[in-house]
């Protein structure tokens, strides 16, 4: 299986980096073809330009820097997102990546008239999310878990009809300890062994 790991964290020694490394290790050992997309390392520009927005509904973005990202989306059969939850949602860099890369004529086609959009991502059969979150589980649920909904409802809706998903979060990250982090990495390994 071809897996795209989309990683988004600005700090190289973050716990999210340990999650990323664990994920890549498990999937590679399972024999998957894994490609890592590190948005901060590649200095991805999440800002949509004025012209890009003007033509968003009529054509794929023309920025040549986005072409490798389009190719990765077309290549992937599974997508794993690894990121920190900030203010209950996705980091701006990751949200900007979704805005600019999951675009018209890349991830979907808009209808000429009335009707629904047509997915171009039906080759993606698995989507996973592994995140860290400073808030406790109960409060994240009260707030509505917008990051989870964006990826596992909104983006997943463009994937294969029976696309499998999972969500794994290390809550209370700000009060985490070496023991809680090690235990979470065990959960990550177990989840990805079954993914």
Short mmCIF file of C-alpha atoms in Angstrom, two decimals:
data_model
loop_
_atom_site.label_atom_id
_atom_site.label_comp_id
_atom_site.label_asym_id
_atom_site.label_seq_id
_atom_site.Cartn_x
_atom_site.Cartn_y
_atom_site.Cartn_z
CA UNK A 1 0.00 0.00 0.00
CA UNK A 2 1.20 3.53 -0.80
CA UNK A 3 1.00 5.79 2.27
CA UNK A 4 1.46 9.54 2.38
CA UNK A 5 2.37 10.81 5.86
CA UNK A 6 1.50 14.50 6.07
CA UNK A 7 3.45 15.96 8.97
CA UNK A 8 2.98 19.48 10.33
CA UNK A 9 4.97 20.81 13.29
CA UNK A 10 7.51 23.65 13.41
CA UNK A 11 9.72 22.23 16.19
CA UNK A 12 12.09 19.45 15.04
CA UNK A 13 12.37 17.83 18.49
CA UNK A 14 8.63 17.92 19.26
CA UNK A 15 6.71 14.89 20.46
CA UNK A 16 4.88 15.03 17.13
CA UNK A 17 8.27 14.26 15.51
CA UNK A 18 8.49 11.10 17.64
CA UNK A 19 4.97 10.17 16.50
CA UNK A 20 5.95 10.81 12.87
CA UNK A 21 9.07 8.65 13.18
CA UNK A 22 7.12 5.85 14.87
CA UNK A 23 4.45 5.95 12.16
CA UNK A 24 6.96 5.86 9.30
CA UNK A 25 8.85 3.02 10.99
CA UNK A 26 5.75 0.85 11.54
CA UNK A 27 4.35 1.36 8.05
CA UNK A 28 7.73 0.77 6.40
CA UNK A 29 8.30 -2.42 8.40
CA UNK A 30 4.88 -3.60 7.27
CA UNK A 31 6.11 -3.29 3.67
CA UNK A 32 4.18 -0.17 2.75
CA UNK A 33 5.65 2.34 0.31
CA UNK A 34 5.80 5.44 2.53
CA UNK A 35 6.40 9.03 1.49
CA UNK A 36 6.78 11.74 4.10
CA UNK A 37 5.57 15.27 3.44
CA UNK A 38 6.98 17.60 6.12
CA UNK A 39 5.23 20.91 5.51
CA UNK A 40 7.47 23.03 7.73
CA UNK A 41 10.72 21.45 6.53
CA UNK A 42 9.83 22.20 2.95
CA UNK A 43 8.60 25.69 3.88
CA UNK A 44 5.21 25.13 2.28
CA UNK A 45 3.40 28.41 1.59
CA UNK A 46 -0.12 28.00 3.00
CA UNK A 47 -1.32 31.39 1.75
CA UNK A 48 -3.68 31.32 -1.21
CA UNK A 49 -2.99 34.21 -3.59
CA UNK A 50 -5.63 36.57 -4.91
CA UNK A 51 -5.37 35.10 -8.44
CA UNK A 52 -5.47 31.54 -7.09
CA UNK A 53 -8.73 32.32 -5.29
CA UNK A 54 -10.22 34.05 -8.34
CA UNK A 55 -9.71 30.93 -10.47
CA UNK A 56 -10.32 28.36 -7.71
CA UNK A 57 -13.69 27.19 -9.05
CA UNK A 58 -12.60 26.97 -12.69
CA UNK A 59 -9.19 25.26 -12.69
CA UNK A 60 -6.47 23.63 -10.62
CA UNK A 61 -4.04 26.08 -9.01
CA UNK A 62 -1.26 27.04 -11.42
CA UNK A 63 1.53 27.59 -8.86
CA UNK A 64 4.35 25.22 -9.99
CA UNK A 65 5.33 24.67 -6.33
CA UNK A 66 2.04 22.78 -5.85
CA UNK A 67 2.62 20.24 -8.64
CA UNK A 68 4.61 17.76 -6.44
CA UNK A 69 1.79 17.94 -3.87
CA UNK A 70 -0.81 17.13 -6.51
CA UNK A 71 1.32 14.18 -7.62
CA UNK A 72 1.54 12.90 -4.03
CA UNK A 73 -2.25 13.06 -3.65
CA UNK A 74 -2.68 11.17 -6.90
CA UNK A 75 -0.09 8.56 -5.79
CA UNK A 76 -1.42 7.89 -2.26
CA UNK A 77 -3.74 5.04 -1.33
CA UNK A 78 -3.60 5.94 2.37
CA UNK A 79 -3.04 9.30 4.04
CA UNK A 80 -1.89 9.72 7.63
CA UNK A 81 -1.97 13.18 9.19
CA UNK A 82 0.37 13.86 12.13
CA UNK A 83 0.04 17.30 13.73
CA UNK A 84 -0.58 19.19 16.98
CA UNK A 85 -4.10 20.39 17.71
CA UNK A 86 -3.95 24.13 18.32
CA UNK A 87 -7.07 26.02 19.38
CA UNK A 88 -9.04 22.80 18.84
CA UNK A 89 -8.15 22.59 15.16
CA UNK A 90 -5.48 22.21 12.53
CA UNK A 91 -2.31 24.32 12.49
CA UNK A 92 -2.62 27.12 9.92
CA UNK A 93 0.08 25.51 7.76
CA UNK A 94 -1.93 22.29 7.46
CA UNK A 95 -5.21 24.12 6.84
CA UNK A 96 -3.50 26.14 4.12
CA UNK A 97 -2.21 22.90 2.57
CA UNK A 98 -5.76 21.57 2.42
CA UNK A 99 -7.02 24.86 0.95
CA UNK A 100 -4.36 24.97 -1.77
CA UNK A 101 -3.75 21.30 -2.58
CA UNK A 102 -7.14 19.59 -2.18
CA UNK A 103 -8.38 21.81 -4.97
CA UNK A 104 -10.60 21.87 -8.04
CA UNK A 105 -9.41 19.43 -10.73
CA UNK A 106 -7.05 17.86 -8.18
CA UNK A 107 -9.24 16.44 -5.39
CA UNK A 108 -12.64 17.09 -6.97
CA UNK A 109 -14.47 18.48 -9.97
CA UNK A 110 -17.21 21.04 -9.64
CA UNK A 111 -20.41 20.50 -11.64
CA UNK A 112 -21.07 22.71 -14.66
CA UNK A 113 -24.55 23.45 -13.34
CA UNK A 114 -26.52 22.09 -10.44
CA UNK A 115 -25.44 18.92 -8.74
CA UNK A 116 -22.77 17.68 -6.39
CA UNK A 117 -19.03 17.71 -6.74
CA UNK A 118 -17.27 14.68 -8.24
CA UNK A 119 -14.45 13.18 -6.19
CA UNK A 120 -11.05 12.60 -7.77
CA UNK A 121 -9.71 10.93 -4.59
CA UNK A 122 -11.51 7.58 -4.70
CA UNK A 123 -8.14 5.78 -4.85
CA UNK A 124 -7.58 6.75 -1.17
CA UNK A 125 -8.96 3.88 0.94
CA UNK A 126 -7.54 4.78 4.36
CA UNK A 127 -7.23 8.07 6.27
CA UNK A 128 -5.74 8.34 9.73
CA UNK A 129 -5.13 11.18 12.17
CA UNK A 130 -2.64 11.19 15.03
CA UNK A 131 -2.51 14.40 17.01
CA UNK A 132 -1.59 15.95 20.32
CA UNK A 133 -3.94 18.23 22.23
CA UNK A 134 -3.45 20.36 25.33
CA UNK A 135 -7.10 20.13 26.36
CA UNK A 136 -8.67 17.12 28.08
CA UNK A 137 -10.77 14.70 26.04
CA UNK A 138 -14.08 15.88 27.47
CA UNK A 139 -13.45 19.53 26.63
CA UNK A 140 -12.30 18.70 23.10
CA UNK A 141 -15.59 16.84 22.61
CA UNK A 142 -17.61 19.77 24.01
CA UNK A 143 -15.85 22.15 21.60
CA UNK A 144 -16.71 19.78 18.75
CA UNK A 145 -13.27 18.53 17.65
CA UNK A 146 -13.13 20.71 14.51
CA UNK A 147 -9.79 19.29 13.32
CA UNK A 148 -11.10 15.74 13.50
CA UNK A 149 -14.26 16.69 11.63
CA UNK A 150 -12.37 18.55 8.92
CA UNK A 151 -10.19 15.55 8.11
CA UNK A 152 -12.36 12.54 8.91
CA UNK A 153 -15.65 13.93 7.64
CA UNK A 154 -14.86 16.70 5.18
CA UNK A 155 -11.74 15.37 3.48
CA UNK A 156 -12.70 11.71 3.90
CA UNK A 157 -15.93 12.41 1.98
CA UNK A 158 -13.77 12.84 -1.13
CA UNK A 159 -12.09 9.44 -0.66
CA UNK A 160 -13.23 5.91 -1.51
CA UNK A 161 -16.80 5.09 -0.50
CA UNK A 162 -15.69 2.55 2.12
CA UNK A 163 -12.60 4.47 3.19
CA UNK A 164 -11.40 3.30 6.62
CA UNK A 165 -10.49 5.96 9.17
CA UNK A 166 -9.03 6.31 12.63
CA UNK A 167 -8.33 9.12 15.07
CA UNK A 168 -5.80 8.92 17.90
CA UNK A 169 -5.01 11.83 20.23
CA UNK A 170 -2.70 12.37 23.17
CA UNK A 171 -4.87 14.68 25.28
CA UNK A 172 -3.54 16.87 28.14
CA UNK A 173 -0.29 17.18 26.20
CA UNK A 174 0.81 20.21 28.23
CA UNK A 175 0.83 18.05 31.37
CA UNK A 176 2.32 14.97 29.68
CA UNK A 177 5.20 13.02 31.16
CA UNK A 178 7.80 10.69 29.66
CA UNK A 179 5.59 7.82 30.82
CA UNK A 180 2.38 9.13 29.16
CA UNK A 181 4.25 9.89 25.95
CA UNK A 182 5.86 6.42 25.87
CA UNK A 183 2.44 4.83 26.47
CA UNK A 184 0.96 6.86 23.65
CA UNK A 185 3.68 5.71 21.23
CA UNK A 186 2.75 2.12 22.13
CA UNK A 187 -0.85 2.97 21.14
CA UNK A 188 0.39 4.52 17.89
CA UNK A 189 2.34 1.36 17.02
CA UNK A 190 -0.62 -0.88 17.83
CA UNK A 191 -3.06 1.23 15.81
CA UNK A 192 -0.78 1.37 12.77
CA UNK A 193 -0.15 -2.38 12.91
CA UNK A 194 -3.90 -2.76 12.26
CA UNK A 195 -4.29 0.22 9.88
#
